[in-house]
Coordinates of N, CA, C and O in Angstrom, one line a residue:
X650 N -28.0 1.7 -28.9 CA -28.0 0.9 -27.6 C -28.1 1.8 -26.4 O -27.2 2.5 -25.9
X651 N -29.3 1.8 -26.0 CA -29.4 2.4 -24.5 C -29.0 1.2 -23.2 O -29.3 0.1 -22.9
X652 N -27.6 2.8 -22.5 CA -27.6 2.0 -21.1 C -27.8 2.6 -20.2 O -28.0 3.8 -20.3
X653 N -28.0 1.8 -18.5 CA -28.4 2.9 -17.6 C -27.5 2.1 -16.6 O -27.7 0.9 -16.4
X654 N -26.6 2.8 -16.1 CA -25.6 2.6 -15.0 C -25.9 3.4 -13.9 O -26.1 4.6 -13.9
X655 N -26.0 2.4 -12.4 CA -25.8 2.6 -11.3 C -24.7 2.9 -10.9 O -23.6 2.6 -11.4
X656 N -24.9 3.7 -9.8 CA -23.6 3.7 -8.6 C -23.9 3.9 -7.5 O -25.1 4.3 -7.3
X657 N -23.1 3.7 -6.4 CA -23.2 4.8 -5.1 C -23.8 3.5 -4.2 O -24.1 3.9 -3.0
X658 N -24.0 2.0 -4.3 CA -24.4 1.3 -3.1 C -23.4 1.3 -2.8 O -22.4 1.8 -3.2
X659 N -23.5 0.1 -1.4 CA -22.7 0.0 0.1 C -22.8 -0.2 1.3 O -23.9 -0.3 1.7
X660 N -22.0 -0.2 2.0 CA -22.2 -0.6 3.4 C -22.8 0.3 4.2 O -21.9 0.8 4.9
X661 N -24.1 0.9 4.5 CA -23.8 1.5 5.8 C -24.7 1.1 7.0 O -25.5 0.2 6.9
X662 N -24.4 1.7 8.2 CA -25.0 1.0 9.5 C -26.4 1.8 9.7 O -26.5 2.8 8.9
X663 N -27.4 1.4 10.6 CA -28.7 1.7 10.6 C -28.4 3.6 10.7 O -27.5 4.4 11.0
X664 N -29.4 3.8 10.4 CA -29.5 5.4 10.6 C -28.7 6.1 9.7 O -28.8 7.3 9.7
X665 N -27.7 5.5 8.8 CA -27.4 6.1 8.4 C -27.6 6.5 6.6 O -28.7 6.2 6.2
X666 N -26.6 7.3 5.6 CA -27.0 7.7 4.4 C -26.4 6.9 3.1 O -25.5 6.2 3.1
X667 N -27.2 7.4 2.0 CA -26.4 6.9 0.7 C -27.4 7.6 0.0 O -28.6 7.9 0.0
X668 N -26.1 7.9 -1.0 CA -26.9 8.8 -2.3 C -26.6 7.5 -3.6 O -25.5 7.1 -3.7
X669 N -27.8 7.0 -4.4 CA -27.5 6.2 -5.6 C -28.0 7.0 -6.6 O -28.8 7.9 -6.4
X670 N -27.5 6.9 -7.5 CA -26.7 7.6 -9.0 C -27.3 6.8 -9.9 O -27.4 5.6 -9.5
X671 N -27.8 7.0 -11.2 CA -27.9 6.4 -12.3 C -28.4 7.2 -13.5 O -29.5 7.8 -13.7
X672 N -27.1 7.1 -14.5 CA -27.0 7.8 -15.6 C -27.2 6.9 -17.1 O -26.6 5.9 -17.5
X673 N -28.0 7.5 -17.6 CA -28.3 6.9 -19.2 C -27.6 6.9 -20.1 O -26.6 7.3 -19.4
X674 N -27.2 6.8 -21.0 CA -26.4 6.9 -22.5 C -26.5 6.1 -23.6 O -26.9 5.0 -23.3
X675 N -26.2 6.2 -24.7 CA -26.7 5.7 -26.1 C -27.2 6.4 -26.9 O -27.0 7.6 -27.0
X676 N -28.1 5.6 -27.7 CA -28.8 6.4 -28.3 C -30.3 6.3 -28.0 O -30.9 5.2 -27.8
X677 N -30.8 7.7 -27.9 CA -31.6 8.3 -26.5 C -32.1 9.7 -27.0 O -31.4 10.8 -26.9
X678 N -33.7 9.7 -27.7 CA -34.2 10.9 -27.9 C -34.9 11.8 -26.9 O -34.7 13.0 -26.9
X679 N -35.7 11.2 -26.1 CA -36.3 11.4 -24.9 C -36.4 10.3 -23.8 O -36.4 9.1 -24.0
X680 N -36.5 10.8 -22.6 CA -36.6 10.0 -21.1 C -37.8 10.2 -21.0 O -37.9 11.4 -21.1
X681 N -39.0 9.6 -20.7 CA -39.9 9.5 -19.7 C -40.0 9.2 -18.4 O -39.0 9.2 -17.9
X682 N -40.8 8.8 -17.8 CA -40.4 8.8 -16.4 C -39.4 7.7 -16.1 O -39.0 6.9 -17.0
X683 N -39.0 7.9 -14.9 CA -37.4 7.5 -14.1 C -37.7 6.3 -12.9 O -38.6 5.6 -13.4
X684 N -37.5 5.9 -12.0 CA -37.9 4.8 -10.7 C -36.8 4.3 -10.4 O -35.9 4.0 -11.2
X685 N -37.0 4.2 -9.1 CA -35.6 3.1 -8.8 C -36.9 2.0 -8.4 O -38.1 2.3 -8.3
X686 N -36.2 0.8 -8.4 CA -36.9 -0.6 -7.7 C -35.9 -1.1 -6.9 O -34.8 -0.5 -6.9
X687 N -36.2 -2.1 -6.0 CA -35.1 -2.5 -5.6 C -36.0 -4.2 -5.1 O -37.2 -4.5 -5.1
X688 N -35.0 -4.8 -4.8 CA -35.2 -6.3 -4.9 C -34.3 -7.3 -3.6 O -33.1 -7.4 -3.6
X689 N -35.1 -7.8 -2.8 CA -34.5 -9.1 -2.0 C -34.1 -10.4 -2.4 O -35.1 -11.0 -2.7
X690 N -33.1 -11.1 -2.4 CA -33.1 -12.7 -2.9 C -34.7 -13.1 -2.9 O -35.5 -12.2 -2.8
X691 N -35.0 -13.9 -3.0 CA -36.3 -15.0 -3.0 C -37.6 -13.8 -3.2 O -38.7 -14.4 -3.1
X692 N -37.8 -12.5 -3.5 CA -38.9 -11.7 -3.2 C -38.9 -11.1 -4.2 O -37.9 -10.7 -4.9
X693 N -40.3 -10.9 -4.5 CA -40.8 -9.6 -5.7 C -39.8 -8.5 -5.7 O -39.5 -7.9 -4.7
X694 N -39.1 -8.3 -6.9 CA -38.7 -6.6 -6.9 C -39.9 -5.5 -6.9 O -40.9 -5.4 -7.5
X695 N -39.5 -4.8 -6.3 CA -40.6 -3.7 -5.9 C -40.3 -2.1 -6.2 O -39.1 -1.6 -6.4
X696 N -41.4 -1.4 -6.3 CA -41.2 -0.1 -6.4 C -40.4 0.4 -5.6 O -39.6 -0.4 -5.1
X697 N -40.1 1.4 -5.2 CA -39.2 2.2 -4.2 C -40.1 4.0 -4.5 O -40.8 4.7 -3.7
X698 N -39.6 4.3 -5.9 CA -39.6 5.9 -5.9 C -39.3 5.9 -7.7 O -38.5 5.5 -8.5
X699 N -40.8 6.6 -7.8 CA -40.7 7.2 -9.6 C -40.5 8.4 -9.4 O -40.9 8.9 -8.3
X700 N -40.0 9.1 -10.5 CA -40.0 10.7 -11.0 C -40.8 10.7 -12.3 O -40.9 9.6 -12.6
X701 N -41.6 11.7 -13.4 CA -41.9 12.1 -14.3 C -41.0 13.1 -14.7 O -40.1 13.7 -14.1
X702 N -41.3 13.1 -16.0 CA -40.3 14.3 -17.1 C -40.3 15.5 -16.3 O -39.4 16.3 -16.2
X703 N -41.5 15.6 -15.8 CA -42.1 16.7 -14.9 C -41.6 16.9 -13.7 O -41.6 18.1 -13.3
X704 N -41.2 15.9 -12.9 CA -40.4 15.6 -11.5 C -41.7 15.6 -10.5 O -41.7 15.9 -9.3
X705 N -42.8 15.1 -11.2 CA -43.5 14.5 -10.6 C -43.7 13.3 -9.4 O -44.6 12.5 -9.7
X706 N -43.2 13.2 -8.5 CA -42.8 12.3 -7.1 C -43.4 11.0 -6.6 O -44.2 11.0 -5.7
X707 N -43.1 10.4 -7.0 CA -44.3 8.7 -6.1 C -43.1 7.8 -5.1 O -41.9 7.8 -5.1
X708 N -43.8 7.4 -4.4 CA -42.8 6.9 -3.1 C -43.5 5.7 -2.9 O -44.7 5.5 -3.3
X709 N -42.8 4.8 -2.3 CA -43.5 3.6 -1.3 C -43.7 4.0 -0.3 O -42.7 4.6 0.2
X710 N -44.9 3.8 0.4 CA -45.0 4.0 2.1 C -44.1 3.4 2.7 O -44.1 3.6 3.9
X711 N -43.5 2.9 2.5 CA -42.3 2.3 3.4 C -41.0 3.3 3.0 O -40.0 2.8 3.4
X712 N -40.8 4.2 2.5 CA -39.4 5.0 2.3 C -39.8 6.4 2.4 O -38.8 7.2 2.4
X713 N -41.2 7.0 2.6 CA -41.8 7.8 2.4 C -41.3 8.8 3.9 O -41.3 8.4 5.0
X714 N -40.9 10.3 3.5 CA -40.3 11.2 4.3 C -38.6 10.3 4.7 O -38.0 10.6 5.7
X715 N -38.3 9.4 3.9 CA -36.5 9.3 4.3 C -35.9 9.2 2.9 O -34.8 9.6 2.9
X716 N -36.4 8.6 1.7 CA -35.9 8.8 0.4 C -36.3 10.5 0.0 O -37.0 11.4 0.4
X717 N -35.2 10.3 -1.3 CA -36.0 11.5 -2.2 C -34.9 11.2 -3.4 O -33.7 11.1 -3.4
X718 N -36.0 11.2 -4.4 CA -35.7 11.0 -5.7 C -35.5 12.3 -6.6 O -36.4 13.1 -6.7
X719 N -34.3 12.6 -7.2 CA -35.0 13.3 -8.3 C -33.9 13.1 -9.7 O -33.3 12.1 -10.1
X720 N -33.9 14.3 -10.3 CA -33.3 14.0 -11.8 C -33.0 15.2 -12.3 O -33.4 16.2 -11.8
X721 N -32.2 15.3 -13.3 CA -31.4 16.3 -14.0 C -31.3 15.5 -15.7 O -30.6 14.6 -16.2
X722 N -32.5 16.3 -16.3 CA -32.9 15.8 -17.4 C -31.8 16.4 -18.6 O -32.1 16.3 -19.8
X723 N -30.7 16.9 -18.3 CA -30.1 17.6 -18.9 C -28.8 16.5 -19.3 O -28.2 16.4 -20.3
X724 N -28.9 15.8 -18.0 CA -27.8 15.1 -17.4 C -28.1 13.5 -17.9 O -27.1 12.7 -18.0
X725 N -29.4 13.2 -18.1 CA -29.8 12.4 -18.4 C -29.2 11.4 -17.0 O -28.4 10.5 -17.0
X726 N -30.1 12.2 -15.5 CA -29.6 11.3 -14.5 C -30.8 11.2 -13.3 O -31.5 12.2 -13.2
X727 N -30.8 10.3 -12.7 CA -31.8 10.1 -11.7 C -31.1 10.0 -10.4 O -29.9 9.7 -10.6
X728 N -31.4 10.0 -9.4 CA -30.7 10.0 -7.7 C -31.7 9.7 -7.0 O -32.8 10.3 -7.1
X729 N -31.6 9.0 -6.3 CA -31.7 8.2 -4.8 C -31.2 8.6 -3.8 O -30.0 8.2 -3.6
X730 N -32.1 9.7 -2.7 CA -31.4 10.3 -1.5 C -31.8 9.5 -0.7 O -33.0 9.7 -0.4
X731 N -30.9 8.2 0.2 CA -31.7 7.3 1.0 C -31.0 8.1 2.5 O -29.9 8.6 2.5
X732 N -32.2 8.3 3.9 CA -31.3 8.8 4.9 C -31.7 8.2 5.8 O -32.4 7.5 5.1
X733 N -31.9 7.8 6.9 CA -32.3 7.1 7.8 C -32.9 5.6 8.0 O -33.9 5.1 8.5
X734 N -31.4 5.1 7.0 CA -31.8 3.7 6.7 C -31.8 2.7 7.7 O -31.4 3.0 8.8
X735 N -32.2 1.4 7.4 CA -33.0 0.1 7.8 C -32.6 -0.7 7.7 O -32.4 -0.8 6.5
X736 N -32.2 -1.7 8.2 CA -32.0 -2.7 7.8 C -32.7 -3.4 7.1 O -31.9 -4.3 6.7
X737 N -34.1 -3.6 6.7 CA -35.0 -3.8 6.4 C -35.0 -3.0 4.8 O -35.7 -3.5 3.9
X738 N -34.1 -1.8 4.5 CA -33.5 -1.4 3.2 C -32.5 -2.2 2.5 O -32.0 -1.9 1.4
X739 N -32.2 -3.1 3.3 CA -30.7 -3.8 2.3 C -31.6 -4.4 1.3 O -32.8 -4.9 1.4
X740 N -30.8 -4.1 0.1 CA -31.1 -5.1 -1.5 C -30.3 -4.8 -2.5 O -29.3 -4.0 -2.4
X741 N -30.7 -5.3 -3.5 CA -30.3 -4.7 -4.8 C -31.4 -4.0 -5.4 O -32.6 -4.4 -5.6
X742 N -30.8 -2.4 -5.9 CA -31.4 -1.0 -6.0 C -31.4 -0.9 -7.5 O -30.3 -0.6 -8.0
X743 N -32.5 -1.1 -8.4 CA -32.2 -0.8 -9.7 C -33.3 0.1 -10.0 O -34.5 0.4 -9.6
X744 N -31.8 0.7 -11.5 CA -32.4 2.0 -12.0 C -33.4 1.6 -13.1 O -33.1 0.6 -13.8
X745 N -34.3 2.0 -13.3 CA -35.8 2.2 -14.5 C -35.8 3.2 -15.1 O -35.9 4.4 -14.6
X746 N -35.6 2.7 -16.8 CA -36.2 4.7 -17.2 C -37.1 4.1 -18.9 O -36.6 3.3 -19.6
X747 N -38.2 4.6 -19.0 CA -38.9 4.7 -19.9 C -38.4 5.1 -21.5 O -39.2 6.0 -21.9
X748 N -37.9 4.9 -22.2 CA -37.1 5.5 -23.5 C -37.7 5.6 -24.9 O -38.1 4.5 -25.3
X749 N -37.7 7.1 -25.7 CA -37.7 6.2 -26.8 C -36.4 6.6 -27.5 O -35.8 7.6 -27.0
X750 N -36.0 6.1 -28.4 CA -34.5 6.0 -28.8 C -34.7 6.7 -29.7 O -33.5 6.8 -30.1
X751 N -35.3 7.2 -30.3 CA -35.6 8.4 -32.0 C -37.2 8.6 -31.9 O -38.0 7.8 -31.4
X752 N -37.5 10.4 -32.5 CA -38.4 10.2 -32.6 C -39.6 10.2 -33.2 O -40.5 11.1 -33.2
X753 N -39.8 8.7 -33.9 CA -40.6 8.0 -34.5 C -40.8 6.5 -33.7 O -41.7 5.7 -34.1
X754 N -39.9 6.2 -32.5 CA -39.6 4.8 -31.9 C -40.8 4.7 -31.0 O -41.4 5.7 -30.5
X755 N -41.0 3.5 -30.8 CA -42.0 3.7 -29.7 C -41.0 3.4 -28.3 O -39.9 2.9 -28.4
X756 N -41.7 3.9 -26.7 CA -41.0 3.8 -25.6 C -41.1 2.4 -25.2 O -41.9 1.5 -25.4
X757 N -39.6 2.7 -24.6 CA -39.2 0.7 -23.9 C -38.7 1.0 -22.8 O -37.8 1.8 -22.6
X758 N -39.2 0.3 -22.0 CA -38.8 0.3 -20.6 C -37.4 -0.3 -20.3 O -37.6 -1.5 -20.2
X759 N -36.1 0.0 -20.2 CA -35.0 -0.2 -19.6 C -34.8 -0.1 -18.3 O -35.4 0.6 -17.5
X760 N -33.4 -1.5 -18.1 CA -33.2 -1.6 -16.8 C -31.8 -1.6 -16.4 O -31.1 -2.1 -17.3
X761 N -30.9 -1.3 -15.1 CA -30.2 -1.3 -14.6 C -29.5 -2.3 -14.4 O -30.3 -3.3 -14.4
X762 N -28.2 -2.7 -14.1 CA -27.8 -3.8 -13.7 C -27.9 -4.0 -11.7 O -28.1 -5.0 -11.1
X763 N -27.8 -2.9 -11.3 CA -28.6 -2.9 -10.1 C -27.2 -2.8 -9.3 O -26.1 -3.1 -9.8
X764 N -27.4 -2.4 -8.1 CA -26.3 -1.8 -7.2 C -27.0 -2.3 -5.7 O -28.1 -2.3 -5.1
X765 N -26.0 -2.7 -5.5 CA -26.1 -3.5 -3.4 C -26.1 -2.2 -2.5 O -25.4 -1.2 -2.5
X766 N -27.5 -2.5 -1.5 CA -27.2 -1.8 -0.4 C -27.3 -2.6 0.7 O -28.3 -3.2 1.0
X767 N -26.1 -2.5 1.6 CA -26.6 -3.2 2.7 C -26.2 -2.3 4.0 O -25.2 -1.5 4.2
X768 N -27.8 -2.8 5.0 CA -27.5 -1.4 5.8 C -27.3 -2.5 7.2 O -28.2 -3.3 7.4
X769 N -26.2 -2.4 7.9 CA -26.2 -3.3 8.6 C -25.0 -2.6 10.2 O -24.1 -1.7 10.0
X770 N -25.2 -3.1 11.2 CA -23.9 -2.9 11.8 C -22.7 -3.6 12.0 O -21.7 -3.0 12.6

């Protein structure tokens, strides 16, 4: 059973930071690529920010030069450096990671239970 737990949303006011956290565990042979998404009531959940095994980098133009994603494949963990947030950033922030669970398994895309950000004053 692979899981992937968030942490680290919250309150904060415009301009300001949050680091989101999300760590894997189970049973878990390899990670392929990593992503947060994140999501508004009534709206498409959306990309945000992928990583590759590689730490390969993809962004949304809308977070681009104020996120930064990366990972610690050791740790079996991904991060979300949000800084000069928006209110226009509040949502729920979920973790993605590619798996296969042994290796003979084919990869499944897992998901987070997802973590609140709201950036507000």
């Amino acid at each position: 059973q692979v899981q992937l737990v968030e942490s680290g949303g919250g309150l904060v006011p415009p301009g300001g930071s949050l680091r989101l956290s999300c760590a894997a565990s189970g049973s878990i042979f390899s990670i392929y690529a990593m992503a947060w998404y994140r999501q508004v009531q009534g709206k498409q959940r959306e990309l945000v920010a992928s990583i590759t095994s590689l730490n390969t980098a993809h962004y949304a133009e809308s977070v681009k030069g104020r996120f930064t994603i990366s990972r610690d494949n050791g740790k079996m963990t991904v991060h979300l450096q949000m800084n000069s947030l928006k209110p226009e950033d509040t949502a729920v922030y979920y973790c993605n990671a590619n798996i296969a669970a042994g290796p003979q398994m084919d990869v499944m895309d897992y998901w987070g239970k997802g973590t609140l950000v709201t950036v507000s004053s």
